[in-house]
């Protein structure tokens, strides 16, 4: 069985919406709030869409995309902000990877 990437959460500056994958609804409310704040502030600051997803190996990736004609999207600012998040939220991101590998991937491997 080939594993696929799994979206944790996403925020869009275009639709002004935030999404948390229901598979992660058991995360503590404080973690859910921190993810929401981080994603929404990111998109308000640089624009575009920020998606946090787990790759097939369980590594948490931060992906940024923007509409092709979006002249207000700050591509350089988005890269700098991603690095800042990875540095300042390293403990949270590592804990989320561990949670995913143990609880989500563990369920898939156990067949439950």
JSON list of N, CA, C and O in Angstrom, two decimals, residues 35-69:
[
{"chain": "A", "resi": 35, "resn": "UNK", "atom": "N", "xyz": [-1.97, 26.26, 16.05]},
{"chain": "A", "resi": 35, "resn": "UNK", "atom": "CA", "xyz": [-1.88, 26.02, 14.61]},
{"chain": "A", "resi": 35, "resn": "UNK", "atom": "C", "xyz": [-2.71, 27.04, 13.83]},
{"chain": "A", "resi": 35, "resn": "UNK", "atom": "O", "xyz": [-2.27, 27.58, 12.83]},
{"chain": "A", "resi": 36, "resn": "UNK", "atom": "N", "xyz": [-3.92, 27.29, 14.32]},
{"chain": "A", "resi": 36, "resn": "UNK", "atom": "CA", "xyz": [-4.80, 28.24, 13.64]},
{"chain": "A", "resi": 36, "resn": "UNK", "atom": "C", "xyz": [-4.20, 29.64, 13.62]},
{"chain": "A", "resi": 36, "resn": "UNK", "atom": "O", "xyz": [-4.15, 30.29, 12.57]},
{"chain": "A", "resi": 37, "resn": "UNK", "atom": "N", "xyz": [-3.71, 30.08, 14.75]},
{"chain": "A", "resi": 37, "resn": "UNK", "atom": "CA", "xyz": [-3.10, 31.42, 14.83]},
{"chain": "A", "resi": 37, "resn": "UNK", "atom": "C", "xyz": [-1.90, 31.51, 13.91]},
{"chain": "A", "resi": 37, "resn": "UNK", "atom": "O", "xyz": [-1.75, 32.48, 13.15]},
{"chain": "A", "resi": 38, "resn": "UNK", "atom": "N", "xyz": [-1.03, 30.49, 13.96]},
{"chain": "A", "resi": 38, "resn": "UNK", "atom": "CA", "xyz": [0.17, 30.49, 13.13]},
{"chain": "A", "resi": 38, "resn": "UNK", "atom": "C", "xyz": [-0.18, 30.57, 11.64]},
{"chain": "A", "resi": 38, "resn": "UNK", "atom": "O", "xyz": [0.39, 31.37, 10.90]},
{"chain": "A", "resi": 39, "resn": "UNK", "atom": "N", "xyz": [-1.13, 29.76, 11.20]},
{"chain": "A", "resi": 39, "resn": "UNK", "atom": "CA", "xyz": [-1.49, 29.73, 9.78]},
{"chain": "A", "resi": 39, "resn": "UNK", "atom": "C", "xyz": [-2.19, 31.00, 9.32]},
{"chain": "A", "resi": 39, "resn": "UNK", "atom": "O", "xyz": [-1.87, 31.54, 8.26]},
{"chain": "A", "resi": 40, "resn": "UNK", "atom": "N", "xyz": [-3.13, 31.47, 10.11]},
{"chain": "A", "resi": 40, "resn": "UNK", "atom": "CA", "xyz": [-3.88, 32.66, 9.72]},
{"chain": "A", "resi": 40, "resn": "UNK", "atom": "C", "xyz": [-2.98, 33.90, 9.70]},
{"chain": "A", "resi": 40, "resn": "UNK", "atom": "O", "xyz": [-3.04, 34.70, 8.76]},
{"chain": "A", "resi": 41, "resn": "UNK", "atom": "N", "xyz": [-2.13, 34.04, 10.71]},
{"chain": "A", "resi": 41, "resn": "UNK", "atom": "CA", "xyz": [-1.21, 35.19, 10.72]},
{"chain": "A", "resi": 41, "resn": "UNK", "atom": "C", "xyz": [-0.26, 35.13, 9.54]},
{"chain": "A", "resi": 41, "resn": "UNK", "atom": "O", "xyz": [0.07, 36.17, 8.95]},
{"chain": "A", "resi": 42, "resn": "UNK", "atom": "N", "xyz": [0.19, 33.93, 9.18]},
{"chain": "A", "resi": 42, "resn": "UNK", "atom": "CA", "xyz": [1.07, 33.77, 8.03]},
{"chain": "A", "resi": 42, "resn": "UNK", "atom": "C", "xyz": [0.39, 34.30, 6.77]},
{"chain": "A", "resi": 42, "resn": "UNK", "atom": "O", "xyz": [0.95, 35.10, 6.03]},
{"chain": "A", "resi": 43, "resn": "UNK", "atom": "N", "xyz": [-0.83, 33.84, 6.51]},
{"chain": "A", "resi": 43, "resn": "UNK", "atom": "CA", "xyz": [-1.51, 34.24, 5.27]},
{"chain": "A", "resi": 43, "resn": "UNK", "atom": "C", "xyz": [-1.92, 35.71, 5.28]},
{"chain": "A", "resi": 43, "resn": "UNK", "atom": "O", "xyz": [-1.95, 36.34, 4.23]},
{"chain": "A", "resi": 44, "resn": "UNK", "atom": "N", "xyz": [-2.20, 36.26, 6.45]},
{"chain": "A", "resi": 44, "resn": "UNK", "atom": "CA", "xyz": [-2.51, 37.69, 6.53]},
{"chain": "A", "resi": 44, "resn": "UNK", "atom": "C", "xyz": [-1.26, 38.52, 6.25]},
{"chain": "A", "resi": 44, "resn": "UNK", "atom": "O", "xyz": [-1.36, 39.61, 5.68]},
{"chain": "A", "resi": 45, "resn": "UNK", "atom": "N", "xyz": [-0.11, 38.01, 6.63]},
{"chain": "A", "resi": 45, "resn": "UNK", "atom": "CA", "xyz": [1.13, 38.75, 6.48]},
{"chain": "A", "resi": 45, "resn": "UNK", "atom": "C", "xyz": [1.66, 38.70, 5.04]},
{"chain": "A", "resi": 45, "resn": "UNK", "atom": "O", "xyz": [2.02, 39.73, 4.47]},
{"chain": "A", "resi": 46, "resn": "UNK", "atom": "N", "xyz": [1.73, 37.51, 4.43]},
{"chain": "A", "resi": 46, "resn": "UNK", "atom": "CA", "xyz": [2.35, 37.38, 3.12]},
{"chain": "A", "resi": 46, "resn": "UNK", "atom": "C", "xyz": [1.37, 37.00, 2.01]},
{"chain": "A", "resi": 46, "resn": "UNK", "atom": "O", "xyz": [1.70, 37.06, 0.84]},
{"chain": "A", "resi": 47, "resn": "UNK", "atom": "N", "xyz": [0.15, 36.59, 2.38]},
{"chain": "A", "resi": 47, "resn": "UNK", "atom": "CA", "xyz": [-0.83, 36.20, 1.39]},
{"chain": "A", "resi": 47, "resn": "UNK", "atom": "C", "xyz": [-0.73, 34.73, 1.02]},
{"chain": "A", "resi": 47, "resn": "UNK", "atom": "O", "xyz": [-0.01, 33.96, 1.64]},
{"chain": "A", "resi": 48, "resn": "UNK", "atom": "N", "xyz": [-1.46, 34.35, 0.00]},
{"chain": "A", "resi": 48, "resn": "UNK", "atom": "CA", "xyz": [-1.41, 32.98, -0.50]},
{"chain": "A", "resi": 48, "resn": "UNK", "atom": "C", "xyz": [-2.12, 31.97, 0.37]},
{"chain": "A", "resi": 48, "resn": "UNK", "atom": "O", "xyz": [-3.01, 32.30, 1.14]},
{"chain": "A", "resi": 49, "resn": "UNK", "atom": "N", "xyz": [-1.68, 30.73, 0.25]},
{"chain": "A", "resi": 49, "resn": "UNK", "atom": "CA", "xyz": [-2.25, 29.62, 0.98]},
{"chain": "A", "resi": 49, "resn": "UNK", "atom": "C", "xyz": [-1.11, 28.88, 1.67]},
{"chain": "A", "resi": 49, "resn": "UNK", "atom": "O", "xyz": [-0.12, 28.52, 1.03]},
{"chain": "A", "resi": 50, "resn": "UNK", "atom": "N", "xyz": [-1.25, 28.65, 2.96]},
{"chain": "A", "resi": 50, "resn": "UNK", "atom": "CA", "xyz": [-0.28, 27.87, 3.72]},
{"chain": "A", "resi": 50, "resn": "UNK", "atom": "C", "xyz": [-0.92, 26.54, 4.07]},
{"chain": "A", "resi": 50, "resn": "UNK", "atom": "O", "xyz": [-2.02, 26.50, 4.63]},
{"chain": "A", "resi": 51, "resn": "UNK", "atom": "N", "xyz": [-0.23, 25.45, 3.72]},
{"chain": "A", "resi": 51, "resn": "UNK", "atom": "CA", "xyz": [-0.71, 24.11, 4.03]},
{"chain": "A", "resi": 51, "resn": "UNK", "atom": "C", "xyz": [0.36, 23.38, 4.82]},
{"chain": "A", "resi": 51, "resn": "UNK", "atom": "O", "xyz": [1.53, 23.34, 4.40]},
{"chain": "A", "resi": 52, "resn": "UNK", "atom": "N", "xyz": [-0.03, 22.82, 5.96]},
{"chain": "A", "resi": 52, "resn": "UNK", "atom": "CA", "xyz": [0.85, 21.96, 6.74]},
{"chain": "A", "resi": 52, "resn": "UNK", "atom": "C", "xyz": [0.44, 20.54, 6.45]},
{"chain": "A", "resi": 52, "resn": "UNK", "atom": "O", "xyz": [-0.74, 20.19, 6.62]},
{"chain": "A", "resi": 53, "resn": "UNK", "atom": "N", "xyz": [1.38, 19.73, 5.98]},
{"chain": "A", "resi": 53, "resn": "UNK", "atom": "CA", "xyz": [1.04, 18.35, 5.66]},
{"chain": "A", "resi": 53, "resn": "UNK", "atom": "C", "xyz": [2.16, 17.42, 6.04]},
{"chain": "A", "resi": 53, "resn": "UNK", "atom": "O", "xyz": [3.31, 17.82, 6.16]},
{"chain": "A", "resi": 54, "resn": "UNK", "atom": "N", "xyz": [1.79, 16.18, 6.26]},
{"chain": "A", "resi": 54, "resn": "UNK", "atom": "CA", "xyz": [2.75, 15.14, 6.58]},
{"chain": "A", "resi": 54, "resn": "UNK", "atom": "C", "xyz": [3.04, 14.37, 5.31]},
{"chain": "A", "resi": 54, "resn": "UNK", "atom": "O", "xyz": [2.12, 13.92, 4.62]},
{"chain": "A", "resi": 55, "resn": "UNK", "atom": "N", "xyz": [4.35, 14.21, 5.00]},
{"chain": "A", "resi": 55, "resn": "UNK", "atom": "CA", "xyz": [4.71, 13.42, 3.83]},
{"chain": "A", "resi": 55, "resn": "UNK", "atom": "C", "xyz": [4.58, 11.93, 4.19]},
{"chain": "A", "resi": 55, "resn": "UNK", "atom": "O", "xyz": [4.30, 11.59, 5.35]},
{"chain": "A", "resi": 56, "resn": "UNK", "atom": "N", "xyz": [4.74, 11.02, 3.23]},
{"chain": "A", "resi": 56, "resn": "UNK", "atom": "CA", "xyz": [4.56, 9.59, 3.51]},
{"chain": "A", "resi": 56, "resn": "UNK", "atom": "C", "xyz": [5.46, 9.04, 4.61]},
{"chain": "A", "resi": 56, "resn": "UNK", "atom": "O", "xyz": [5.13, 8.05, 5.24]},
{"chain": "A", "resi": 57, "resn": "UNK", "atom": "N", "xyz": [6.59, 9.70, 4.87]},
{"chain": "A", "resi": 57, "resn": "UNK", "atom": "CA", "xyz": [7.50, 9.25, 5.93]},
{"chain": "A", "resi": 57, "resn": "UNK", "atom": "C", "xyz": [7.12, 9.83, 7.29]},
{"chain": "A", "resi": 57, "resn": "UNK", "atom": "O", "xyz": [7.75, 9.51, 8.30]},
{"chain": "A", "resi": 58, "resn": "UNK", "atom": "N", "xyz": [6.14, 10.72, 7.32]},
{"chain": "A", "resi": 58, "resn": "UNK", "atom": "CA", "xyz": [5.70, 11.32, 8.58]},
{"chain": "A", "resi": 58, "resn": "UNK", "atom": "C", "xyz": [6.36, 12.64, 8.91]},
{"chain": "A", "resi": 58, "resn": "UNK", "atom": "O", "xyz": [6.19, 13.17, 10.00]},
{"chain": "A", "resi": 59, "resn": "UNK", "atom": "N", "xyz": [7.10, 13.21, 7.98]},
{"chain": "A", "resi": 59, "resn": "UNK", "atom": "CA", "xyz": [7.75, 14.51, 8.19]},
{"chain": "A", "resi": 59, "resn": "UNK", "atom": "C", "xyz": [6.74, 15.62, 7.90]},
{"chain": "A", "resi": 59, "resn": "UNK", "atom": "O", "xyz": [6.03, 15.58, 6.90]},
{"chain": "A", "resi": 60, "resn": "UNK", "atom": "N", "xyz": [6.68, 16.60, 8.79]},
{"chain": "A", "resi": 60, "resn": "UNK", "atom": "CA", "xyz": [5.76, 17.72, 8.63]},
{"chain": "A", "resi": 60, "resn": "UNK", "atom": "C", "xyz": [6.36, 18.74, 7.68]},
{"chain": "A", "resi": 60, "resn": "UNK", "atom": "O", "xyz": [7.48, 19.22, 7.89]},
{"chain": "A", "resi": 61, "resn": "UNK", "atom": "N", "xyz": [5.63, 19.08, 6.63]},
{"chain": "A", "resi": 61, "resn": "UNK", "atom": "CA", "xyz": [6.09, 20.03, 5.61]},
{"chain": "A", "resi": 61, "resn": "UNK", "atom": "C", "xyz": [5.17, 21.24, 5.61]},
{"chain": "A", "resi": 61, "resn": "UNK", "atom": "O", "xyz": [3.96, 21.11, 5.79]},
{"chain": "A", "resi": 62, "resn": "UNK", "atom": "N", "xyz": [5.74, 22.40, 5.39]},
{"chain": "A", "resi": 62, "resn": "UNK", "atom": "CA", "xyz": [4.97, 23.63, 5.26]},
{"chain": "A", "resi": 62, "resn": "UNK", "atom": "C", "xyz": [5.05, 24.05, 3.80]},
{"chain": "A", "resi": 62, "resn": "UNK", "atom": "O", "xyz": [6.13, 24.34, 3.30]},
{"chain": "A", "resi": 63, "resn": "UNK", "atom": "N", "xyz": [3.92, 24.04, 3.13]},
{"chain": "A", "resi": 63, "resn": "UNK", "atom": "CA", "xyz": [3.87, 24.40, 1.71]},
{"chain": "A", "resi": 63, "resn": "UNK", "atom": "C", "xyz": [3.11, 25.70, 1.52]},
{"chain": "A", "resi": 63, "resn": "UNK", "atom": "O", "xyz": [2.05, 25.89, 2.12]},
{"chain": "A", "resi": 64, "resn": "UNK", "atom": "N", "xyz": [3.65, 26.53, 0.68]},
{"chain": "A", "resi": 64, "resn": "UNK", "atom": "CA", "xyz": [3.02, 27.81, 0.36]},
{"chain": "A", "resi": 64, "resn": "UNK", "atom": "C", "xyz": [2.70, 27.84, -1.12]},
{"chain": "A", "resi": 64, "resn": "UNK", "atom": "O", "xyz": [3.52, 27.44, -1.95]},
{"chain": "A", "resi": 65, "resn": "UNK", "atom": "N", "xyz": [1.51, 28.29, -1.44]},
{"chain": "A", "resi": 65, "resn": "UNK", "atom": "CA", "xyz": [1.14, 28.46, -2.85]},
{"chain": "A", "resi": 65, "resn": "UNK", "atom": "C", "xyz": [0.38, 29.78, -2.99]},
{"chain": "A", "resi": 65, "resn": "UNK", "atom": "O", "xyz": [-0.12, 30.33, -2.02]},
{"chain": "A", "resi": 66, "resn": "UNK", "atom": "N", "xyz": [0.35, 30.27, -4.21]},
{"chain": "A", "resi": 66, "resn": "UNK", "atom": "CA", "xyz": [-0.33, 31.52, -4.49]},
{"chain": "A", "resi": 66, "resn": "UNK", "atom": "C", "xyz": [-0.94, 31.46, -5.88]},
{"chain": "A", "resi": 66, "resn": "UNK", "atom": "O", "xyz": [-0.43, 30.74, -6.75]},
{"chain": "A", "resi": 67, "resn": "UNK", "atom": "N", "xyz": [-2.02, 32.19, -6.05]},
{"chain": "A", "resi": 67, "resn": "UNK", "atom": "CA", "xyz": [-2.61, 32.29, -7.38]},
{"chain": "A", "resi": 67, "resn": "UNK", "atom": "C", "xyz": [-1.60, 32.92, -8.32]},
{"chain": "A", "resi": 67, "resn": "UNK", "atom": "O", "xyz": [-0.83, 33.80, -7.93]},
{"chain": "A", "resi": 68, "resn": "UNK", "atom": "N", "xyz": [-1.61, 32.47, -9.56]},
{"chain": "A", "resi": 68, "resn": "UNK", "atom": "CA", "xyz": [-0.64, 32.93, -10.55]},
{"chain": "A", "resi": 68, "resn": "UNK", "atom": "C", "xyz": [-0.64, 34.45, -10.73]},
{"chain": "A", "resi": 68, "resn": "UNK", "atom": "O", "xyz": [0.40, 35.07, -10.87]},
{"chain": "A", "resi": 69, "resn": "UNK", "atom": "N", "xyz": [-1.79, 35.05, -10.72]},
{"chain": "A", "resi": 69, "resn": "UNK", "atom": "CA", "xyz": [-1.88, 36.49, -10.96]},
{"chain": "A", "resi": 69, "resn": "UNK", "atom": "C", "xyz": [-1.85, 37.33, -9.70]},
{"chain": "A", "resi": 69, "resn": "UNK", "atom": "O", "xyz": [-2.13, 38.53, -9.75]}
]
